[in-house]
Structure formats: C-alpha cells, structure tokens
Short mmCIF file of C-alpha atoms in Angstrom, two decimals:
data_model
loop_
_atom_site.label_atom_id
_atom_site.label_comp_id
_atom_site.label_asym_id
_atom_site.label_seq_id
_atom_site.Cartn_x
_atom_site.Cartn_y
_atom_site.Cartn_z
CA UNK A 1 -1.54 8.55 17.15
CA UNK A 2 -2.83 5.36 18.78
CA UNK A 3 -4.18 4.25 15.46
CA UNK A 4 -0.71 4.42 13.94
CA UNK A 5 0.59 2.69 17.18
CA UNK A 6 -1.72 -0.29 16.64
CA UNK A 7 -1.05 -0.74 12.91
CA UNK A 8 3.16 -0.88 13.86
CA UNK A 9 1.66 -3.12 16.28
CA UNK A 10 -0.26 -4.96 13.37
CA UNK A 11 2.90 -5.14 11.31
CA UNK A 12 5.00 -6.44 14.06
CA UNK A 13 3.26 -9.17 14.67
CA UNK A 14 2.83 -9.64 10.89
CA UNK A 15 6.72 -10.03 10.65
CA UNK A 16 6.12 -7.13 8.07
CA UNK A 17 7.94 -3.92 6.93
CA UNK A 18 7.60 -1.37 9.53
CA UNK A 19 6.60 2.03 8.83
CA UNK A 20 8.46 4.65 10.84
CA UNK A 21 9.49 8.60 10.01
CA UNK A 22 12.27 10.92 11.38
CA UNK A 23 10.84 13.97 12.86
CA UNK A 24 8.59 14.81 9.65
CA UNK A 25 9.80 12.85 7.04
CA UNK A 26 9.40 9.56 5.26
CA UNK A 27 12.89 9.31 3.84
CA UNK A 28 13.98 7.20 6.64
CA UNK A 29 16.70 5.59 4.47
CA UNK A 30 18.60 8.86 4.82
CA UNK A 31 18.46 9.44 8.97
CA UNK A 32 19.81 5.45 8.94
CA UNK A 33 21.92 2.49 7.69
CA UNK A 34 21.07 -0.80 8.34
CA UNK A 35 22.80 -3.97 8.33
CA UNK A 36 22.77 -7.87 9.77
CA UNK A 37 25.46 -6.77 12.27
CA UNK A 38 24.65 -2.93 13.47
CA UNK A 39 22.67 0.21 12.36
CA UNK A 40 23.51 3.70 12.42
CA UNK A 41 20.57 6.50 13.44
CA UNK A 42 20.70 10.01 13.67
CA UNK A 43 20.35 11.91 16.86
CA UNK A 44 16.51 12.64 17.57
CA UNK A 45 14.11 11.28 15.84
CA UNK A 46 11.10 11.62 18.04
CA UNK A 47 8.34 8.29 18.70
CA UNK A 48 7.67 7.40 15.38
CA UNK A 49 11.92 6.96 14.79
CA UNK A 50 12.01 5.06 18.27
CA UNK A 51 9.94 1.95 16.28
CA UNK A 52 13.23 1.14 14.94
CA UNK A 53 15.31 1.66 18.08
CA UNK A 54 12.75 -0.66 19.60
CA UNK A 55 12.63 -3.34 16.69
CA UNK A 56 16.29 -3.39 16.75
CA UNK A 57 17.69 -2.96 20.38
CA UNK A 58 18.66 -6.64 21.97
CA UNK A 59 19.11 -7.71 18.12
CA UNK A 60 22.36 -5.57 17.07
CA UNK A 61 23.65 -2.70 18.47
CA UNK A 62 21.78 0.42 17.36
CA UNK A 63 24.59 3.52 17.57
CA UNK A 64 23.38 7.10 17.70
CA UNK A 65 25.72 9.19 16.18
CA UNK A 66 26.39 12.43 13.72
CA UNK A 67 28.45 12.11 10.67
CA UNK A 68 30.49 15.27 9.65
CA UNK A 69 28.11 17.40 11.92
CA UNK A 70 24.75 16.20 9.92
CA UNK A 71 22.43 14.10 10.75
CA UNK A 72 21.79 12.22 7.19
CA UNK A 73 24.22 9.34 8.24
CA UNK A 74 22.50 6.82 6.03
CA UNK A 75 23.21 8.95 2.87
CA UNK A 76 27.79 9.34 4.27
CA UNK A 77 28.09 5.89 5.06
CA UNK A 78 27.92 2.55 3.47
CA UNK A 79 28.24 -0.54 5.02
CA UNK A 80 27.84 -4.22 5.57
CA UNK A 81 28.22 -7.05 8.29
CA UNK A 82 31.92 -6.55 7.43
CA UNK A 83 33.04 -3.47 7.44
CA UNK A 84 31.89 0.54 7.39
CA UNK A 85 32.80 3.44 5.82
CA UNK A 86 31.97 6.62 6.14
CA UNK A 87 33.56 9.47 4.44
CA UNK A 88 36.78 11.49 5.16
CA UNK A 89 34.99 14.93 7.09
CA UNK A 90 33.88 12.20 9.76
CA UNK A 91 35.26 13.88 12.72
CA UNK A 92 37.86 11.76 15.30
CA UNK A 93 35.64 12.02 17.80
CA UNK A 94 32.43 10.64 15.35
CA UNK A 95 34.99 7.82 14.39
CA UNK A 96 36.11 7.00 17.90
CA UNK A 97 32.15 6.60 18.97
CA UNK A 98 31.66 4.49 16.11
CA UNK A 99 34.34 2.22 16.33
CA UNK A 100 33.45 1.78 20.27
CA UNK A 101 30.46 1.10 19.64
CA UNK A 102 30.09 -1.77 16.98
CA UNK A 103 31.55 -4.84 17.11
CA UNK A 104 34.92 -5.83 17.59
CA UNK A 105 35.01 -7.53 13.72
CA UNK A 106 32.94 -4.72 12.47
CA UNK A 107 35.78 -2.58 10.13
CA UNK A 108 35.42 0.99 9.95
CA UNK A 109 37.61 3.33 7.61
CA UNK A 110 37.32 6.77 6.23
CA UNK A 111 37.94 7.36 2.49
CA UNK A 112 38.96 9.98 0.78
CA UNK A 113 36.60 9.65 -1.76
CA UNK A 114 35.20 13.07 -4.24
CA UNK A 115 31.86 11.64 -4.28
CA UNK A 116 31.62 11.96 -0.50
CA UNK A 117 27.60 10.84 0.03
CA UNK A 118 29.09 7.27 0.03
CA UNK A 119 25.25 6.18 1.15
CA UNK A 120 24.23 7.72 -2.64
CA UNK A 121 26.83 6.05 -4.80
CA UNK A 122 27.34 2.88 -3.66
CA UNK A 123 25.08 -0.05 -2.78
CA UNK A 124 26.17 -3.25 -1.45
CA UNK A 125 24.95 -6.38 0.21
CA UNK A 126 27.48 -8.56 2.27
CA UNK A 127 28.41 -10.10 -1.07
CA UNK A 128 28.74 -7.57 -4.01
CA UNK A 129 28.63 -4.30 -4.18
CA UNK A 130 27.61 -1.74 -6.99
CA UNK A 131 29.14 1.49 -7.74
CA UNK A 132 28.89 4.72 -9.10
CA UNK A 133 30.51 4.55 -12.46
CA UNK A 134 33.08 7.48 -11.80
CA UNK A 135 34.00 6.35 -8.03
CA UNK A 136 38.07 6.56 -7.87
CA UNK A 137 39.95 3.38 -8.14
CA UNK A 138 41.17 3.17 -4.79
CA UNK A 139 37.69 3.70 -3.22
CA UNK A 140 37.24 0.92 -5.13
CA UNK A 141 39.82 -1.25 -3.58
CA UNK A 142 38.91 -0.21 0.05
CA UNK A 143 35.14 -0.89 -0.74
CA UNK A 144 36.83 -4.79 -1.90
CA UNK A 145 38.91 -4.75 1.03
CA UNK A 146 37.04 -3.35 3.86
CA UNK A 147 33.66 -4.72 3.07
CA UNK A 148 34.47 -7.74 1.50
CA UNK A 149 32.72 -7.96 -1.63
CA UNK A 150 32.89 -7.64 -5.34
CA UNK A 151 32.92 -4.43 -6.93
CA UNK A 152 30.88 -3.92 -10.24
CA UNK A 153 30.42 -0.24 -11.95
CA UNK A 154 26.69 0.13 -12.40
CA UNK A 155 23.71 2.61 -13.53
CA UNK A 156 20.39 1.72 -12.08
CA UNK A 157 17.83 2.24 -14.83
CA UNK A 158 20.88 4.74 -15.72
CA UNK A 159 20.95 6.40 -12.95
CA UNK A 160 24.43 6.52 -11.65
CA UNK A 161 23.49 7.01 -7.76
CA UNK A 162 23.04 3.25 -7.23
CA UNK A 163 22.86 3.59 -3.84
CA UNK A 164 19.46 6.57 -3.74
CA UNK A 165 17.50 4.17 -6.44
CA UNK A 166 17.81 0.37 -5.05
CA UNK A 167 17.72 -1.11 -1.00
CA UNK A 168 19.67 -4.92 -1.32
CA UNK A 169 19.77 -7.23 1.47
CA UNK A 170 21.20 -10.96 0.73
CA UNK A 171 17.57 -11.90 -0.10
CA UNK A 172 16.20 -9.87 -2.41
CA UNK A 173 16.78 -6.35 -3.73
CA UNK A 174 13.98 -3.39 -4.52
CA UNK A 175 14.36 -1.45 -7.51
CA UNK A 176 13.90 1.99 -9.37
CA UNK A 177 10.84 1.47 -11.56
CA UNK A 178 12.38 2.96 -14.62
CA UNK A 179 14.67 -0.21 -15.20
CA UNK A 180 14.16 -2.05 -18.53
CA UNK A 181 13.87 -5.86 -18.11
CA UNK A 182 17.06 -5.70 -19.54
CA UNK A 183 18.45 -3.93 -16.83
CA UNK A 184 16.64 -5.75 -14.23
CA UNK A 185 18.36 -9.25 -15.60
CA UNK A 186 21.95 -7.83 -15.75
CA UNK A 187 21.42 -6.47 -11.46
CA UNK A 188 20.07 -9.83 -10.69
CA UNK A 189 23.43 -11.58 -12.50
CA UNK A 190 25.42 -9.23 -11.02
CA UNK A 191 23.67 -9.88 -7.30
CA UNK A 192 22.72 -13.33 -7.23
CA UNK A 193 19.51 -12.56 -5.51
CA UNK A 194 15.67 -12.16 -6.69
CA UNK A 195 15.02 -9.05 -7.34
CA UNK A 196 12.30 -6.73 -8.54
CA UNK A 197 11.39 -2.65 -9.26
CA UNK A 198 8.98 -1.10 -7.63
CA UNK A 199 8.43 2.05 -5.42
CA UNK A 200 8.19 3.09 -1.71
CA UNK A 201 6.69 6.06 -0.10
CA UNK A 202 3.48 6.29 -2.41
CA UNK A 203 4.96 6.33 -5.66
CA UNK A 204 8.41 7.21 -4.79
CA UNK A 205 11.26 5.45 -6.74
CA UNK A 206 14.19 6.82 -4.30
CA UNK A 207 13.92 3.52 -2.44
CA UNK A 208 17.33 3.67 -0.68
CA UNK A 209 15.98 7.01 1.08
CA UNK A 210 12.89 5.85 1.66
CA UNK A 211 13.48 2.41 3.42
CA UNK A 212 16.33 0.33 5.00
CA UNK A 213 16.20 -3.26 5.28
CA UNK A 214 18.94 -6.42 6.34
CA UNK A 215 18.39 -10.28 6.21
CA UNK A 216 15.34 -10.23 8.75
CA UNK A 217 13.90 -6.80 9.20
CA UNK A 218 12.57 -4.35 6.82
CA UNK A 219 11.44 -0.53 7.81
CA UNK A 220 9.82 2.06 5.22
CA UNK A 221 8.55 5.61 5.24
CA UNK A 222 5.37 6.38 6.96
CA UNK A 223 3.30 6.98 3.53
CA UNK A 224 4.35 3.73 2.29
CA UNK A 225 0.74 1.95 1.06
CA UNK A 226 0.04 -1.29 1.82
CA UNK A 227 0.80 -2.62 -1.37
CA UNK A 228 3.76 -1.19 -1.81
CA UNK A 229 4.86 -3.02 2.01
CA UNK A 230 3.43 -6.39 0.29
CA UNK A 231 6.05 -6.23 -2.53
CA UNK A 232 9.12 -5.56 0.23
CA UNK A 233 8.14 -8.10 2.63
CA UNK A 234 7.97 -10.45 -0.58
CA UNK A 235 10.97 -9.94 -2.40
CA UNK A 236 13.24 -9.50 1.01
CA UNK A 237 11.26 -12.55 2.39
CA UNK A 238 10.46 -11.39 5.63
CA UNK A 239 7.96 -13.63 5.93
CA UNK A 240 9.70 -15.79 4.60
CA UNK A 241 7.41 -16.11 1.65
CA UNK A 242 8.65 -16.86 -1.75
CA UNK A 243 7.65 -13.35 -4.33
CA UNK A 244 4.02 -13.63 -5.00
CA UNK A 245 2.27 -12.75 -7.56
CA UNK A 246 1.29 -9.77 -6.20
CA UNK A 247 5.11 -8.72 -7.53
CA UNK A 248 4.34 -9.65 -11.29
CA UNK A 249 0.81 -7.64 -10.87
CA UNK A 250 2.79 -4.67 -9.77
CA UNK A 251 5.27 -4.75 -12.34
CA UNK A 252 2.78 -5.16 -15.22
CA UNK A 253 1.10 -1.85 -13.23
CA UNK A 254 4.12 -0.02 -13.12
CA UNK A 255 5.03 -0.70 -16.41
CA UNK A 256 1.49 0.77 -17.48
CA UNK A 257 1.56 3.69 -15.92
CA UNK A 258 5.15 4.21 -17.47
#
C-alpha cells in the first residue's frame, strides 16, 4: 500500500497520468467522466478512487452522484465544458443534484435516446464530437446543441461504440489499436488534434473504460504499465511534451504483434 502511495506520489510530481481503481477494478473510465469544467464519480470508491477526488478538488467541482440507480456514470453520460447529458432513466432527484452542483453555464439535458449508455456511443471533445453510426437524429441535434460541437457518424477501427474504444481531450486523442492508418488519418481530420492508438490497462484497447483525461490531467487504471502512461502523457501533453518517439516505437510494436 505505501509503495503504491509513493509511486501516485511519483507521478504527481511528474505531472503524469495517475493510476487509480474503483473498489477492484481498473476500468476507471466507467465509475467517471471527466472534463475541463467538472467530473462526475460514483458513490464509493475506497483510497485508491480518492487520488482523483484529491487531484481534482479546488480545480473543478468533483460531484458524487448515481445515474439511473448505477454507479457506472461514466459509461450514461457524455459531456464537455459545455454541456451534459445523461440519459432519460436519470431520476429528478439525480438531475436536480447534478444541475446544483456544476456550474451555472454547465448545460445538462436528458435524452431520450435507444442507445441509452451515452458514455459508449458517443465521444466528444469541446469541439467535435463522434457518434455511433445508428444514434437517432435528434440525439444528434441535442448533442450539436447542448454540447456545442460538430457531429460526425464514426466507427473506430469499425467499432461502432466510439465512445468504449478512444479517450479525446482538445490535445490529443488515444486510440483502439486495431485502427488502420487509414482510419487513424480520417479521426485526426475529423478532430483536429494529434492523435495516436495504443492501449491502457496492460494490453487493453477499451481505453474510454480504462482512463479519463481533460486538457491538464490524465488518470488510468491501476495495471496500466509504464509505457503505456508514457504514450498518454505524450499524446495528451501533460507534460507538455510534444509525442515522442516513444509513440512511433509503440505503434510499430503494436502493429507487430497485430
């Protein structure tokens, strides 16, 4: 325990990713959502989830709170320094807390939406957003309207949950590993930001349940290796260090082993 305290220690001080885990699990990405403005955590947690109250708190305002009953708020809701939404069995009550609790510009709307893990099907910076290829047309509109971005239809090395196989922040975006170069030059277009694939969680390629990042922070699961916390805090700049060469070497790798 106090060896894993003085590596978060390490990586604070690093300006690095942080590794942190909900109760017993590395797929923090789907206990939270993170953006520049606010993030969203689910109840409990225990220590190694308080790293990212800690990080956080005095930053943005960091709101507890269920969505629908469940505590997997990062896989309902989507959202940006704009707006949130969260889907239509949020309860009043849920909807009340959240609204009192984030700021006063912050947008928050339910949608009535069949694909109701908004967290899985869409993905979105504070600029564009991509979506899963059969979300409704008005979903559409409210994601335009509410969050402020443009909308693009999109597979992620075709997978159509956009939002389970990338993280995006406005500098940089993380990728499934299975995306051609192909694929990887038509996200970047569509983005406007560098971008690369790779994996979190050793080896995992469902990056947006295994990490959450904005403009300045960055945390990942607990069995994130080192090398794969090199690539995020070089492609989302946290560091503010331009991507390295370590990114090219672990593309060429990753490609390999594919």
């Amino acid at each position: 325990e106090r060896e894993r305290e003085r590596e978060r220690e390490r990586e604070r001080e690093n300006n690095m990713a942080v590794r942190a885990q909900f109760e017993h699990s590395s797929d923090i990405g789907v206990f939270c959502r993170l953006t520049n403005k606010y993030a969203l955590v689910a109840m409990g947690g225990a220590e190694p989830f308080k790293v990212l109250e800690n990080e956080l708190s005095g930053k943005i305002p960091v709101v507890k709170t269920s969505i629908a009953g469940t505590r997997v708020v990062g896989r309902l809701c989507v959202g940006n320094r704009h707006g949130l939404l969260v889907p239509n069995t949020t309860t009043n009550q849920e909807l009340q807390h959240i609204r009192n609790s984030l700021p006063d510009d912050v947008v928050v709307q339910r949608v009535e939406e069949r694909l109701s893990a908004l967290g899985n099907v869409i993905a979105t910076n504070d600029y564009v957003a991509l979506v899963h290829p059969d979300i409704e047309k008005e979903t559409e509109d409210i994601i335009a309207n509410v969050l402020n971005v443009e909308v693009f239809r999109q597979t992620i090395g075709s997978n159509a949950l956009v939002g389970s196989y990338c993280a995006v922040s406005n500098q940089g975006a993380l990728v499934n590993p299975r995306c051609s170069v192909e694929d990887l030059e038509e996200l970047a277009s569509l983005w406007q930001v560098p971008l690369v694939a790779g994996t979190v969680n050793r080896g995992s390629d469902l990056i947006g349940a295994g990490m959450v990042v904005n403009d300045w922070s960055a945390f990942v699961g607990f069995d994130t290796t080192a090398t794969e916390i090199s690539v995020v805090d070089s492609i989302f700049r946290l560091q503010d260090s331009q991507p390295t060469d370590v990114i090219s070497s672990m593309r060429k790798s990753l490609i390999d082993a594919l």
